Every structure is written in C-alpha cells, then in structure tokens.
XYZ file of C-alpha atoms in Angstrom:
508
model
C 0.000 0.000 0.000
C 1.026 3.652 -0.105
C 3.930 4.603 2.135
C 3.089 6.645 5.223
C 3.467 6.735 9.006
C 0.795 7.567 11.584
C 1.089 10.688 13.710
C 1.234 8.558 16.860
C 4.562 7.116 15.658
C 6.144 10.580 15.585
C 4.857 11.338 19.084
C 6.302 8.037 20.323
C 9.898 9.084 19.539
C 11.247 10.068 22.992
C 14.273 11.993 21.722
C 11.972 14.539 20.063
C 10.144 15.433 23.267
C 6.833 16.104 21.538
C 3.677 16.585 23.606
C 0.170 16.030 22.271
C -2.121 18.960 23.057
C -5.318 18.097 21.143
C -6.906 16.041 18.365
C -6.180 12.630 19.895
C -8.901 11.084 17.722
C -6.741 11.687 14.637
C -3.528 10.008 15.795
C -4.027 7.401 13.067
C -3.734 10.016 10.308
C -0.927 9.097 7.931
C 2.025 11.402 7.243
C 3.713 11.243 3.832
C 5.544 14.607 3.918
C 6.879 17.112 6.472
C 7.073 20.826 5.770
C 7.509 24.057 7.654
C 5.191 26.997 7.007
C 4.633 30.388 8.650
C 2.026 31.425 6.067
C -1.378 32.665 7.188
C -3.070 30.562 4.467
C -0.793 27.566 3.751
C -3.704 25.323 2.665
C -3.434 26.714 -0.871
C -0.178 24.768 -1.371
C -1.123 21.570 0.430
C -2.635 18.371 -1.015
C -3.142 16.200 2.083
C -0.999 13.926 4.235
C 1.421 16.673 5.300
C 2.755 17.227 8.817
C 2.848 21.025 9.092
C 5.404 22.523 11.479
C 5.002 26.158 12.528
C 6.107 28.593 15.248
C 2.898 30.561 14.809
C 4.689 33.663 13.466
C 2.101 34.033 10.713
C -0.820 32.947 12.864
C -3.819 35.325 12.593
C -4.395 37.554 15.607
C -8.143 37.110 16.074
C -9.648 33.959 17.526
C -12.066 33.592 14.579
C -9.229 33.843 12.024
C -7.110 31.336 13.940
C -10.001 28.879 13.997
C -10.502 29.338 10.260
C -6.749 28.776 9.769
C -6.980 25.444 11.575
C -10.201 24.412 9.821
C -8.595 25.114 6.429
C -5.688 22.828 7.294
C -8.100 20.098 8.319
C -10.187 20.513 5.157
C -7.251 19.794 2.827
C -6.364 16.589 4.725
C -3.317 17.669 6.716
C -2.136 14.771 8.896
C -1.112 16.877 11.893
C 0.303 20.165 13.141
C 3.447 20.625 15.185
C 3.533 23.936 17.070
C 6.962 25.194 18.122
C 6.928 27.096 21.433
C 9.442 29.488 22.998
C 9.685 31.911 20.095
C 6.522 33.784 19.039
C 4.340 31.827 21.479
C 5.239 30.490 24.926
C 2.449 27.897 24.786
C 0.121 26.439 22.199
C -2.940 28.762 21.958
C -5.901 27.268 23.833
C -8.354 28.048 21.011
C -6.248 25.931 18.636
C -6.307 23.069 21.130
C -10.105 23.258 21.284
C -10.314 23.306 17.496
C -7.958 20.310 17.263
C -10.161 18.288 19.594
C -13.277 19.274 17.695
C -11.807 18.479 14.257
C -9.800 15.404 15.283
C -6.652 16.995 13.834
C -3.616 16.115 15.959
C -1.863 19.181 17.421
C 1.345 18.702 19.384
C 3.847 20.966 21.096
C 7.421 21.087 19.840
C 9.760 22.223 22.625
C 12.302 24.922 21.850
C 15.339 22.564 22.058
C 13.871 20.333 19.322
C 14.619 21.720 15.856
C 12.057 21.203 13.121
C 14.840 19.629 11.058
C 15.130 16.798 13.572
C 11.437 15.970 13.161
C 11.704 16.180 9.400
C 14.780 13.927 9.360
C 13.148 11.391 11.653
C 9.984 11.172 9.551
C 11.792 11.055 6.205
C 14.122 8.319 7.460
C 11.111 6.264 8.494
C 9.427 6.849 5.134
C 12.609 5.716 3.383
C 12.722 2.624 5.577
C 9.128 1.855 4.634
C 9.949 2.128 0.945
C 12.914 -0.182 1.395
C 10.792 -2.628 3.363
C 8.192 -2.636 0.601
C 10.811 -3.275 -2.055
C 12.269 -6.032 0.124
C 8.828 -7.587 0.646
C 8.173 -7.371 -3.086
C 11.508 -9.014 -3.892
C 10.509 -11.867 -1.605
C 6.908 -12.010 -2.766
C 7.727 -12.248 -6.487
C 9.626 -15.566 -6.233
C 6.891 -16.935 -3.971
C 4.237 -16.039 -6.543
C 6.355 -17.527 -9.328
C 6.693 -20.811 -7.417
C 2.986 -20.718 -6.595
C 2.177 -20.485 -10.321
C 3.070 -24.177 -10.603
C 0.062 -24.938 -8.395
C -2.293 -22.737 -10.418
C -4.275 -19.518 -10.186
C -5.546 -20.081 -6.641
C -2.032 -20.229 -5.186
C -0.959 -17.068 -7.054
C -4.005 -15.179 -5.782
C -3.272 -16.278 -2.213
C 0.345 -15.060 -2.397
C -0.646 -11.699 -3.900
C -3.278 -11.242 -1.210
C -0.680 -11.838 1.501
C 1.860 -9.518 -0.109
C -0.622 -6.637 -0.439
C -2.650 -7.359 2.723
C -5.719 -7.045 0.532
C -8.583 -9.013 -0.929
C -7.682 -10.372 -4.366
C -10.121 -11.858 -6.887
C -9.903 -13.243 -10.416
C -12.831 -12.164 -12.580
C -13.641 -14.304 -15.625
C -14.568 -12.927 -19.045
C -18.208 -13.459 -18.076
C -17.662 -11.155 -15.056
C -17.991 -13.977 -12.508
C -15.484 -14.488 -9.671
C -13.448 -17.642 -10.341
C -10.890 -17.309 -7.529
C -10.684 -15.082 -4.429
C -8.644 -14.719 -1.213
C -9.148 -14.381 1.703
C -12.851 -14.175 0.766
C -15.053 -13.239 -2.175
C -15.783 -9.503 -2.572
C -19.128 -8.444 -1.125
C -22.099 -7.483 -3.287
C -21.244 -3.773 -3.368
C -17.639 -4.349 -4.424
C -18.672 -6.949 -7.031
C -21.230 -4.519 -8.401
C -18.646 -1.769 -8.790
C -16.246 -4.121 -10.552
C -18.986 -5.330 -12.907
C -19.946 -1.719 -13.636
C -16.323 -0.857 -14.441
C -15.904 -3.831 -16.798
C -19.237 -3.188 -18.508
C -18.326 0.457 -19.062
C -14.763 -0.039 -20.265
C -15.258 -3.277 -22.196
C -13.527 -6.652 -22.074
C -10.163 -5.245 -23.129
C -10.025 -2.632 -20.342
C -6.408 -2.302 -19.250
C -6.404 -1.203 -15.625
C -8.257 1.267 -13.463
C -8.832 2.316 -9.874
C -12.170 2.792 -8.149
C -12.805 4.345 -4.724
C -15.988 3.240 -3.000
C -18.037 5.054 -0.373
C -16.565 2.920 2.411
C -13.137 4.400 1.669
C -11.819 1.200 0.103
C -9.945 1.160 -3.182
C -10.463 -1.290 -6.046
C -7.771 -1.765 -8.676
C -8.667 -3.785 -11.777
C -5.944 -5.234 -14.029
C -6.496 -7.119 -17.307
C -5.176 -10.685 -17.551
C -4.213 -11.058 -21.186
C -1.771 -12.812 -23.492
C -1.314 -11.185 -26.877
C -4.754 -10.211 -28.133
C -6.532 -12.781 -25.958
C -8.199 -11.487 -22.776
C -8.616 -14.247 -20.162
C -10.241 -12.115 -17.471
C -9.322 -9.482 -14.880
C -7.486 -9.337 -11.569
C -9.125 -7.186 -8.886
C -7.483 -5.963 -5.663
C -9.657 -4.513 -2.891
C -7.585 -2.599 -0.328
C -7.941 -0.057 2.453
C -5.580 2.375 0.701
C -4.486 3.093 -2.839
C -1.746 0.847 -4.231
C 1.740 2.307 -4.403
C 4.302 1.841 -7.210
C 5.808 -1.313 -5.645
C 2.341 -2.778 -5.142
C 1.592 -2.116 -8.806
C 4.712 -4.079 -9.753
C 3.482 -7.062 -7.726
C 0.046 -6.758 -9.313
C 1.559 -6.744 -12.805
C 3.726 -9.764 -11.969
C 0.699 -11.703 -10.706
C -1.272 -10.748 -13.805
C 1.494 -12.100 -16.051
C 1.671 -15.365 -14.092
C -2.086 -15.805 -14.313
C -2.000 -15.125 -18.060
C 0.590 -17.901 -18.447
C -1.578 -20.205 -16.356
C -4.588 -19.505 -18.571
C -2.469 -20.082 -21.669
C -1.238 -23.513 -20.540
C -4.299 -25.449 -21.787
C -4.134 -23.656 -25.143
C -0.426 -24.394 -25.553
C -0.897 -28.012 -24.512
C -3.739 -28.358 -27.010
C -1.579 -26.949 -29.811
C 1.123 -29.495 -28.973
C -1.462 -32.310 -28.794
C -2.937 -31.350 -32.166
C 0.544 -31.357 -33.683
C 1.233 -34.858 -32.354
C -2.118 -36.087 -33.661
C -1.316 -34.714 -37.110
C 2.092 -36.393 -37.099
C 0.552 -39.745 -36.144
C -1.913 -39.541 -39.041
C 0.882 -38.594 -41.463
C 3.022 -41.539 -40.383
C 0.193 -44.033 -40.800
C -0.754 -42.620 -44.202
C 2.777 -42.525 -45.581
C 4.718 -45.377 -43.957
C 4.085 -49.086 -44.480
C 3.844 -51.460 -41.553
C 1.725 -51.449 -38.438
C 3.250 -49.227 -35.694
C 1.096 -50.151 -32.704
C 1.981 -47.026 -30.709
C 0.649 -44.824 -33.510
C -2.651 -46.679 -33.600
C -2.961 -46.297 -29.853
C -2.325 -42.575 -30.222
C -5.243 -42.301 -32.674
C -7.609 -44.352 -30.497
C -9.325 -41.224 -28.960
C -10.493 -40.263 -32.455
C -12.819 -43.280 -32.641
C -16.225 -43.820 -31.055
C -17.007 -46.551 -28.520
C -17.189 -49.167 -31.260
C -13.748 -48.227 -32.592
C -15.018 -46.558 -35.776
C -14.136 -43.245 -37.376
C -15.436 -41.073 -40.184
C -13.315 -38.798 -42.328
C -14.352 -35.240 -43.123
C -12.389 -33.786 -46.030
C -12.485 -30.056 -46.703
C -11.197 -28.809 -50.039
C -10.398 -25.112 -49.683
C -9.998 -22.537 -52.427
C -6.256 -22.490 -51.763
C -3.546 -23.368 -49.207
C -3.858 -19.921 -47.608
C -7.314 -20.809 -46.290
C -6.146 -23.990 -44.541
C -4.749 -22.513 -41.266
C -7.897 -20.505 -40.559
C -10.053 -23.527 -41.406
C -8.136 -25.714 -38.940
C -8.361 -23.040 -36.246
C -12.117 -22.717 -36.703
C -12.705 -26.484 -36.539
C -10.496 -26.758 -33.454
C -12.427 -23.934 -31.772
C -15.644 -25.948 -32.273
C -14.120 -29.162 -30.904
C -12.566 -27.544 -27.817
C -15.816 -26.998 -25.826
C -16.785 -30.605 -26.617
C -13.539 -31.782 -24.991
C -12.550 -33.476 -28.266
C -9.053 -33.528 -29.699
C -8.370 -32.383 -33.243
C -7.096 -35.196 -35.477
C -6.294 -33.513 -38.763
C -4.005 -33.924 -41.756
C -3.314 -31.239 -44.337
C -1.998 -31.449 -47.864
C -2.018 -28.451 -50.146
C -5.515 -26.998 -50.140
C -7.036 -30.051 -48.447
C -7.855 -30.693 -44.774
C -8.792 -34.184 -43.573
C -10.328 -34.456 -40.091
C -11.051 -37.726 -38.286
C -14.365 -37.767 -36.411
C -15.983 -40.439 -34.227
C -17.935 -42.924 -36.333
C -21.100 -42.017 -34.430
C -20.969 -38.406 -35.688
C -23.596 -37.443 -38.252
C -23.739 -35.161 -41.255
C -25.298 -32.539 -38.975
C -22.385 -32.866 -36.547
C -19.931 -32.320 -39.389
C -21.885 -29.273 -40.570
C -21.784 -27.768 -37.074
C -17.992 -28.031 -37.052
C -17.909 -25.807 -40.113
C -20.223 -23.141 -38.670
C -17.368 -21.000 -37.358
C -15.401 -20.872 -40.620
C -15.334 -17.335 -42.083
C -18.064 -16.971 -44.742
C -15.647 -16.075 -47.539
C -13.710 -19.317 -46.953
C -16.794 -21.476 -46.407
C -18.462 -20.245 -49.605
C -15.686 -21.726 -51.750
C -15.173 -24.881 -49.703
C -16.204 -28.384 -50.836
C -16.845 -30.816 -47.967
C -17.043 -34.601 -48.180
C -17.897 -37.128 -45.471
C -17.158 -40.843 -45.449
C -19.243 -43.607 -43.938
C -18.049 -45.086 -40.581
C -14.901 -47.235 -40.888
C -12.885 -49.253 -38.357
C -10.044 -47.086 -37.055
C -7.385 -49.164 -38.805
C -9.109 -48.502 -42.123
C -9.134 -44.722 -41.707
C -6.994 -44.227 -44.870
C -9.917 -45.700 -46.849
C -12.295 -43.361 -45.019
C -10.115 -40.398 -46.010
C -10.072 -41.576 -49.634
C -13.859 -41.934 -49.702
C -14.333 -38.494 -48.133
C -12.013 -37.012 -50.769
C -14.168 -38.537 -53.519
C -17.283 -37.092 -51.902
C -15.641 -33.678 -51.552
C -14.708 -33.650 -55.237
C -18.403 -34.160 -56.095
C -19.751 -31.679 -53.506
C -20.993 -28.206 -54.357
C -18.987 -25.217 -53.032
C -20.453 -23.918 -49.787
C -22.929 -26.813 -49.467
C -23.352 -29.179 -46.531
C -20.827 -32.015 -46.277
C -21.693 -34.618 -48.904
C -21.728 -38.252 -47.805
C -20.305 -40.711 -50.307
C -23.215 -43.079 -49.619
C -25.626 -40.399 -50.797
C -24.172 -40.725 -54.308
C -25.489 -44.274 -54.745
C -26.963 -44.638 -58.236
C -25.021 -41.763 -59.781
C -21.664 -41.911 -58.021
C -19.585 -42.436 -61.170
C -21.115 -39.477 -62.931
C -20.576 -37.294 -59.878
C -16.785 -37.293 -60.237
C -15.330 -35.184 -63.065
C -12.576 -37.691 -63.853
C -15.009 -40.611 -64.138
C -17.455 -38.488 -66.101
C -14.808 -37.680 -68.713
C -13.969 -41.374 -69.148
C -17.611 -42.416 -69.393
C -18.393 -39.660 -71.882
C -15.588 -40.894 -74.148
C -16.775 -44.494 -73.828
C -20.361 -43.406 -74.504
C -19.425 -41.622 -77.670
C -17.361 -44.544 -78.958
C -20.020 -47.190 -78.232
C -23.191 -45.330 -79.214
C -22.032 -43.323 -82.214
C -23.215 -45.955 -84.775
C -26.690 -45.869 -83.215
C -26.764 -42.070 -83.182
C -25.810 -42.012 -86.875
C -28.536 -44.555 -87.710
C -31.193 -42.455 -85.915
C -30.034 -39.376 -87.794
C -30.249 -41.116 -91.192
C -33.586 -42.858 -90.670
C -35.386 -40.510 -88.330
C -35.712 -43.218 -85.685
C -35.207 -42.975 -81.902
C -33.439 -46.230 -81.116
C -31.318 -44.579 -78.341
C -34.497 -43.919 -76.296
C -35.732 -47.487 -76.821
C -32.342 -48.881 -75.802
C -32.340 -46.901 -72.536
C -35.876 -47.962 -71.640
C -35.029 -51.610 -72.300
C -31.816 -51.476 -70.230
C -33.396 -49.601 -67.291
C -36.204 -52.205 -67.234
C -33.518 -54.912 -66.820
C -34.577 -56.496 -70.141
C -38.226 -56.898 -69.088
C -40.199 -56.526 -72.361
C -43.578 -55.632 -70.874
C -42.126 -53.020 -68.464
C -39.968 -51.366 -71.153
C -42.770 -51.393 -73.776
C -45.197 -49.812 -71.302
C -42.628 -47.083 -70.476
C -42.268 -46.343 -74.213
C -45.991 -46.635 -74.973
C -45.507 -49.288 -77.679
C -46.370 -52.956 -78.123
C -43.816 -55.463 -76.879
C -43.403 -56.880 -80.417
C -42.516 -53.398 -81.649
C -39.893 -53.157 -78.928
C -38.512 -56.590 -79.842
C -38.099 -55.406 -83.430
C -36.284 -52.254 -82.291
C -33.921 -54.174 -79.984
C -33.067 -56.553 -82.848
C -32.257 -53.508 -85.023
C -30.069 -52.044 -82.198
C -28.123 -55.332 -81.906
C -27.585 -55.306 -85.644
C -26.339 -51.700 -85.745
C -24.056 -52.069 -82.710
C -22.892 -55.586 -83.571
C -23.557 -57.042 -80.135
C -26.026 -59.228 -78.238
C -28.125 -57.684 -75.438
C -28.595 -61.139 -73.922
C -25.197 -60.731 -72.238
C -25.336 -58.980 -68.809
C -21.906 -57.315 -69.181
C -22.917 -55.817 -72.536
C -26.139 -54.469 -71.032
C -24.182 -52.954 -68.062
C -21.691 -51.175 -70.327
C -24.410 -49.865 -72.639
C -26.459 -48.614 -69.641
C -23.438 -46.611 -68.400
C -22.957 -45.265 -71.907
C -26.539 -44.071 -72.376
C -26.652 -42.572 -68.866
C -23.370 -40.744 -69.460
C -24.757 -39.419 -72.751
C -27.668 -37.865 -70.757
C-alpha cells in the first residue's frame, strides 16, 4: 500500500520530546511529507498527508481567524500540526487546542530545544525505511508467486493477497469471480467491478475505483497477446503504491501464463495427432503405438469417419483448422487432422452425423466457407481410416462449393457421374459405343437410343420397357433386334447391357 506513518509514531519518539495537546482522535492520520510553514493561508499549497510545522509567526491575531486557519488545514487533509513554542508563542494557543479536539486533527507541542529539522529527518528516514521494506517484501513475494504459479491460479491469488494485505479476486470474461482470497468480494464491491468492466469493455487495461466505504479497487487485465482471459481485482484499504503495482503486474502475467497452458498443450497435442496420421498414411507397416495414439479419435465401437475439406487455396487452410479446433474444444474433443495443399482431412468419431460435421464448419469465415467443398465418409474401423479419407475425398470432389458435407453413400446410383474424372472417361466411352446408333437415328429418323435406354433400365423386361415407351412389346422386340444389328452385339449378355447402360446414362 502507499507509504506513510501515523502521527502517533512521531509522538512516540522520545528523543523529540513532543507533547500532544489536542486532536487525539486523529492520531491514526498518515504522514507522507513534512514541511515548515509560517504562512497565514498555507492550505493553498497543500494536497493532504502533510505534517505542518510552525512557530505561529504568521498565525492570525483574532480567535475567529485562527479557527478558520486550523479548519482550512483540516479541510485539505493535513495529517497533523506541530507547534513550536518558545519563540513567538510560549504555549500552544488554547483556542487551537479546542479546534484540534473538535476536528480530530492532531496538534502537538514542539519544545524549543527540538529543531524542526530533527522531526523532518526522523519522519523522512522512516518513510525511506518503509519504501525499502516494501521493495524487500516485493523481492521476496515475487519468487513466492512464481513458485505458486506451478500450483495454479488459486495459489498465485493467495500469495498476492498476503503480499498486499488485501482481498484479491480473479474475474472471468463473463464477469464472474473464479478465484478469491481471503474471501469473495461483497455485493457492493462486485457490483462496482462489474460496472467498471461493462463500461470499459472486455479489453479494459487497468483502473482504480474508490468506493463510499473508503476502500480502493484496482482492476488489471489478464491477457496474453490479443486474448483477454479475465481481470485481476485488488480490494484494499488504501491506494496501491508503485511497488504494489509491480506485484500486481507480476501476478497478472503469471495468471496469463496459467490460462495459456491449456491452449499451448492443445496446440502441442494437435501437432502430435497430425504427425501420427501422417506416419500411418505414408509409412508401411503397423506401428502399434501410432494406432494407440489415434484411439481417442474413434467412437465406442472403434469406428471413425473422415471429413475432407477442399479449400480454395492453401492460404485458407490454417484458418479452417483453427475454426474447426475452436468448435471441438468446448466438446472436450481432440483435433485429429491432416493437411496437404488446399485439403484438410479431419477424423471424427464414427457415431458423428452429417449434422455434426456441418456444425464443425459453422465457425469458418463466410468467404472461406463459400468456396469450400466438404465430403464425409461412412463409418470405418479405425485401422481402415486411410480408406475413409479416400472416400471423403471422392465425396468432396463431387460436392458443391459452400454446401453441406456430402456423404459418399448419398451418391449411390449416380456416383460415377458425380466425379469429373469418371465423367470424362464415361463420356468418351459413350461416344465410342453409341455413335453408330446415333448415326442410324439421324439417317432414318428413328429414336433407337431412347428405346435402348428404356429396355436397359427395365432390366430387359419386355412388358415393363414397352409400357414405359408406350408401344407394343413386339414393336420393342423389333427395335432391340435392329439395335443389336447396328451395334454388332447381343443384349442377352449382362456385361454388354451394363456397359451400354453406363454409356446411355453418361450421354444424358
């Protein structure tokens, strides 16, 4: 706390020979400066906490003016008045003694043999000793707080409270008290702290508040970089001094490191998870320790799903990973991810759904999400996660930018045509196989391509295909015979029918 000595301490120094005359109720007033003044109105140059020494040479002559002189000193917060006798006054004026008792402003007699300089020297030496003692206490308190940081925030708060002889509390970002010593702040103090934080915002640096009870509240932000973890509040009987502020800043830094530990540990854990995935994807063999490391990625049945995110470019990958990790953190789930170029592969528990995967993407910045293609595999045993990643990549390549994650299973019936590479191959095959039939239709004005598709989609069932075309089954038989003749093949063979069905579907 601020340096200062009570008036009673000065009076207790026997070598000074000081005698209290009035104002005994104010002996606890704190002195932080000693000065001599013979001015009739010295209060104009005083700010409070001074011990004023005077011989009364400039003391007003009338009783009313002398009382006003003393009241003015009291009004500016003077700690006490030392009145030197034996020069202009043989004794301390009785009206000043009465005023001292009434105002509770200590007034003591300074005998003629005691020079004012001796009082000044005595007080200033004590003030210097106090400053040294505070620095010494701080030098001892800092290592204690540093050692306490190993035990966590509660131990740091306890050490700071002891060092400052004050109530110390940690306020979370939601304005709730998470730690306090020796007790939680009362409702009034908590209300003032909440008001301060609400007014100045989450990133408020530091500030001091004085409450009606005379207590002081100092609020200090606990932050690391741009991240605010909360605030440290100190409730004390007096304002904090410079050395106290150093201790407060040291405690704030230790608490910031303590809050950062989980984040740093998570970053390291995520890195190890990524390395394990990379090793199992790239190296042959069956390293058991790596599989054990990936075990937390699976659900209770030992299955995983792969979520592959294809970004617009490699620059979008770090922010994508950070956003996904931010969604997993509150769920107490680790991030198992692998990156390659513009692609992010994330392992999820096999029990996760398409909705779960979509929720993980909710925090991705809109400009990145709008260009992102997301694919989701079906559940796979953990040891087959490379296949899950491959399936999710196929689904991502067929997904629409910005759309919900596409499950590979949802492509059943048109999976081949969903992938650009497969579509190009099938289109080439379609053109090569069906071109003779297309040419025949063009020359004769027929529509054998349509009849062929109906027949193939009806699995060679004449009645079903004829009904779909709106013709008699004998008419369809005649058309199929013509198709076999033009294409030089037999539709009785299942493999031929399968290839032709792919060809007509690819043709559209």
